[in-house]
Amino acid sequence: MNEVLAFDWGTEIVGVLDVKTGLYMAYRGEGEMIEGAKRVLSVEGTIVSFNGNACDLPRLFELLQREQTECALKATHDDMLVITSTIRWAPDPGTGPINGPGLCATYTHYFGESKPSRPCSFTGEYEANNWLDCYMAAELWKKWKRDELAP
């Protein structure tokens, strides 16, 4: 079965959310962050991010001391910043800006003002925010896959 993982790199954490099960894992500290990077980069299926092309993926490759190339990924990478920006602003598919609004503004555009409630099991605010970024990217991805993202 192909996995779908939403991920977010942070200076102290690599967060990974299994989109199908909703299970989140926080990889903290250098050793665990390397394990999180390995998990994301070795998955066969789909990885989901928001601005992962410009930020998160390069940082994961840096953690593993590897060069970033297209063939380095086993998974399909869906960067929801690029996808939502293309949908919202491109006169022709594939020509949209790659620097649309941030994740929270994009999530609010598609889901309204309500913020998702955070599970209580986090070790702190930093981890909760990382989960939230993974969650919002995953929800945008699911809406996109259902063909429900409109300008």
CSV table of C-alpha atoms in Angstrom, one decimal:
chain,number,residue,atom,x,y,z
A,1,MET,CA,0.0,0.0,0.0
A,2,ASN,CA,1.4,3.4,-0.9
A,3,GLU,CA,1.8,5.8,1.9
A,4,VAL,CA,0.8,9.5,1.9
A,5,LEU,CA,2.8,11.5,4.4
A,6,ALA,CA,2.5,15.2,5.1
A,7,PHE,CA,5.7,16.6,6.5
A,8,ASP,CA,7.2,19.8,7.8
A,9,TRP,CA,10.8,20.6,8.7
A,10,GLY,CA,11.6,22.9,11.6
A,11,THR,CA,14.8,24.0,13.2
A,12,GLU,CA,14.4,21.5,16.0
A,13,ILE,CA,11.9,19.0,14.5
A,14,VAL,CA,10.8,17.0,11.5
A,15,GLY,CA,7.1,16.4,11.7
A,16,VAL,CA,5.5,13.6,9.7
A,17,LEU,CA,1.7,13.0,9.5
A,18,ASP,CA,0.4,9.8,8.0
A,19,VAL,CA,-2.5,11.3,6.0
A,20,LYS,CA,-4.5,8.0,5.8
A,21,THR,CA,-4.4,7.2,9.6
A,22,GLY,CA,-3.9,10.7,11.1
A,23,LEU,CA,-0.9,9.5,13.1
A,24,TYR,CA,1.7,12.2,13.7
A,25,MET,CA,5.3,11.6,14.7
A,26,ALA,CA,7.6,14.4,15.9
A,27,TYR,CA,11.3,13.6,15.2
A,28,ARG,CA,13.3,15.9,17.6
A,29,GLY,CA,17.0,16.4,17.9
A,30,GLU,CA,19.6,15.7,15.3
A,31,GLY,CA,19.5,11.9,15.4
A,32,GLU,CA,15.7,11.7,15.3
A,33,MET,CA,15.5,14.4,12.7
A,34,ILE,CA,17.7,12.3,10.4
A,35,GLU,CA,15.4,9.3,11.0
A,36,GLY,CA,12.4,11.6,10.1
A,37,ALA,CA,14.2,12.7,6.9
A,38,LYS,CA,14.9,9.1,6.0
A,39,ARG,CA,11.3,8.2,6.5
A,40,VAL,CA,10.0,11.0,4.2
A,41,LEU,CA,12.6,10.6,1.5
A,42,SER,CA,12.3,6.8,1.3
A,43,VAL,CA,8.5,6.5,1.3
A,44,GLU,CA,7.0,5.0,-1.8
A,45,GLY,CA,3.8,6.8,-2.4
A,46,THR,CA,3.1,10.5,-2.0
A,47,ILE,CA,4.7,13.2,0.2
A,48,VAL,CA,2.8,16.4,0.9
A,49,SER,CA,4.2,19.8,2.0
A,50,PHE,CA,3.5,23.5,1.9
A,51,ASN,CA,6.6,25.2,0.3
A,52,GLY,CA,8.5,22.0,0.5
A,53,ASN,CA,10.2,22.6,-2.8
A,54,ALA,CA,11.9,25.8,-1.6
A,55,CYS,CA,12.4,25.0,2.1
A,56,ASP,CA,11.5,21.6,3.6
A,57,LEU,CA,13.0,19.2,1.0
A,58,PRO,CA,16.3,21.0,0.7
A,59,ARG,CA,16.6,20.9,4.6
A,60,LEU,CA,15.8,17.1,4.7
A,61,PHE,CA,18.5,16.4,2.0
A,62,GLU,CA,20.9,18.6,4.0
A,63,LEU,CA,20.2,16.6,7.2
A,64,LEU,CA,21.1,13.4,5.3
A,65,GLN,CA,24.1,15.1,3.6
A,66,ARG,CA,22.8,14.2,0.2
A,67,GLU,CA,22.4,16.2,-3.0
A,68,GLN,CA,18.8,16.9,-3.9
A,69,THR,CA,17.9,15.6,-7.3
A,70,GLU,CA,14.6,14.5,-8.9
A,71,CYS,CA,15.7,10.9,-8.9
A,72,ALA,CA,16.4,11.1,-5.1
A,73,LEU,CA,12.7,10.8,-4.3
A,74,LYS,CA,10.9,7.5,-4.5
A,75,ALA,CA,7.6,9.3,-3.9
A,76,THR,CA,5.5,11.8,-5.8
A,77,HIS,CA,5.9,15.2,-4.1
A,78,ASP,CA,2.8,17.5,-4.0
A,79,ASP,CA,3.8,21.0,-2.8
A,80,MET,CA,0.5,22.6,-1.9
A,81,LEU,CA,2.0,26.1,-2.1
A,82,VAL,CA,2.6,25.6,-5.8
A,83,ILE,CA,-0.6,23.8,-6.4
A,84,THR,CA,-2.9,26.3,-4.6
A,85,SER,CA,-1.0,29.3,-6.2
A,86,THR,CA,-1.5,27.8,-9.6
A,87,ILE,CA,-5.2,27.2,-9.0
A,88,ARG,CA,-5.8,30.7,-7.6
A,89,TRP,CA,-3.7,32.9,-9.9
A,90,ALA,CA,-2.6,31.1,-13.1
A,91,PRO,CA,-4.3,32.2,-16.3
A,92,ASP,CA,-3.0,29.0,-17.8
A,93,PRO,CA,-2.3,25.8,-15.8
A,94,GLY,CA,1.2,25.5,-14.7
A,95,THR,CA,2.1,29.2,-14.9
A,96,GLY,CA,1.0,30.4,-11.4
A,97,PRO,CA,3.3,32.2,-9.0
A,98,ILE,CA,5.2,29.9,-6.7
A,99,ASN,CA,5.1,32.4,-3.8
A,100,GLY,CA,1.4,32.7,-2.9
A,101,PRO,CA,0.2,33.5,0.6
A,102,GLY,CA,1.3,31.5,3.6
A,103,LEU,CA,-0.1,28.2,4.8
A,104,CYS,CA,-2.5,29.7,7.4
A,105,ALA,CA,-3.9,32.2,4.9
A,106,THR,CA,-4.3,29.5,2.2
A,107,TYR,CA,-6.0,27.1,4.7
A,108,THR,CA,-8.4,29.9,5.8
A,109,HIS,CA,-9.2,30.7,2.2
A,110,TYR,CA,-10.3,27.2,1.5
A,111,PHE,CA,-11.7,26.2,4.9
A,112,GLY,CA,-13.0,29.5,6.5
A,113,GLU,CA,-11.9,31.0,9.7
A,114,SER,CA,-12.1,27.9,11.8
A,115,LYS,CA,-8.8,26.5,13.0
A,116,PRO,CA,-8.5,22.8,13.6
A,117,SER,CA,-8.4,21.7,17.2
A,118,ARG,CA,-5.1,20.3,18.3
A,119,PRO,CA,-4.7,17.0,20.0
A,120,CYS,CA,-3.6,17.3,23.7
A,121,SER,CA,-0.7,14.9,23.5
A,122,PHE,CA,2.0,17.5,22.4
A,123,THR,CA,5.1,18.2,24.4
A,124,GLY,CA,4.9,21.9,23.7
A,125,GLU,CA,3.8,24.7,21.5
A,126,TYR,CA,6.5,24.1,19.0
A,127,GLU,CA,5.5,20.5,18.4
A,128,ALA,CA,1.8,21.6,18.2
A,129,ASN,CA,2.6,24.2,15.6
A,130,ASN,CA,4.5,21.6,13.6
A,131,TRP,CA,1.6,19.2,13.7
A,132,LEU,CA,-0.7,22.0,12.6
A,133,ASP,CA,1.4,22.8,9.6
A,134,CYS,CA,1.4,19.1,8.6
A,135,TYR,CA,-2.3,18.8,9.2
A,136,MET,CA,-3.2,21.9,7.2
A,137,ALA,CA,-1.1,20.8,4.2
A,138,ALA,CA,-2.7,17.3,4.4
A,139,GLU,CA,-6.2,18.8,4.5
A,140,LEU,CA,-5.5,21.0,1.5
A,141,TRP,CA,-4.1,18.0,-0.3
A,142,LYS,CA,-7.2,15.9,0.4
A,143,LYS,CA,-9.4,18.7,-0.8
A,144,TRP,CA,-7.3,19.0,-4.0
A,145,LYS,CA,-7.5,15.3,-4.6
A,146,ARG,CA,-11.3,15.5,-4.4
A,147,ASP,CA,-11.2,18.3,-7.0
A,148,GLU,CA,-12.6,20.7,-4.5
A,149,LEU,CA,-10.0,23.5,-4.7
A,150,ALA,CA,-11.4,26.5,-6.6
A,151,PRO,CA,-9.9,30.0,-7.0
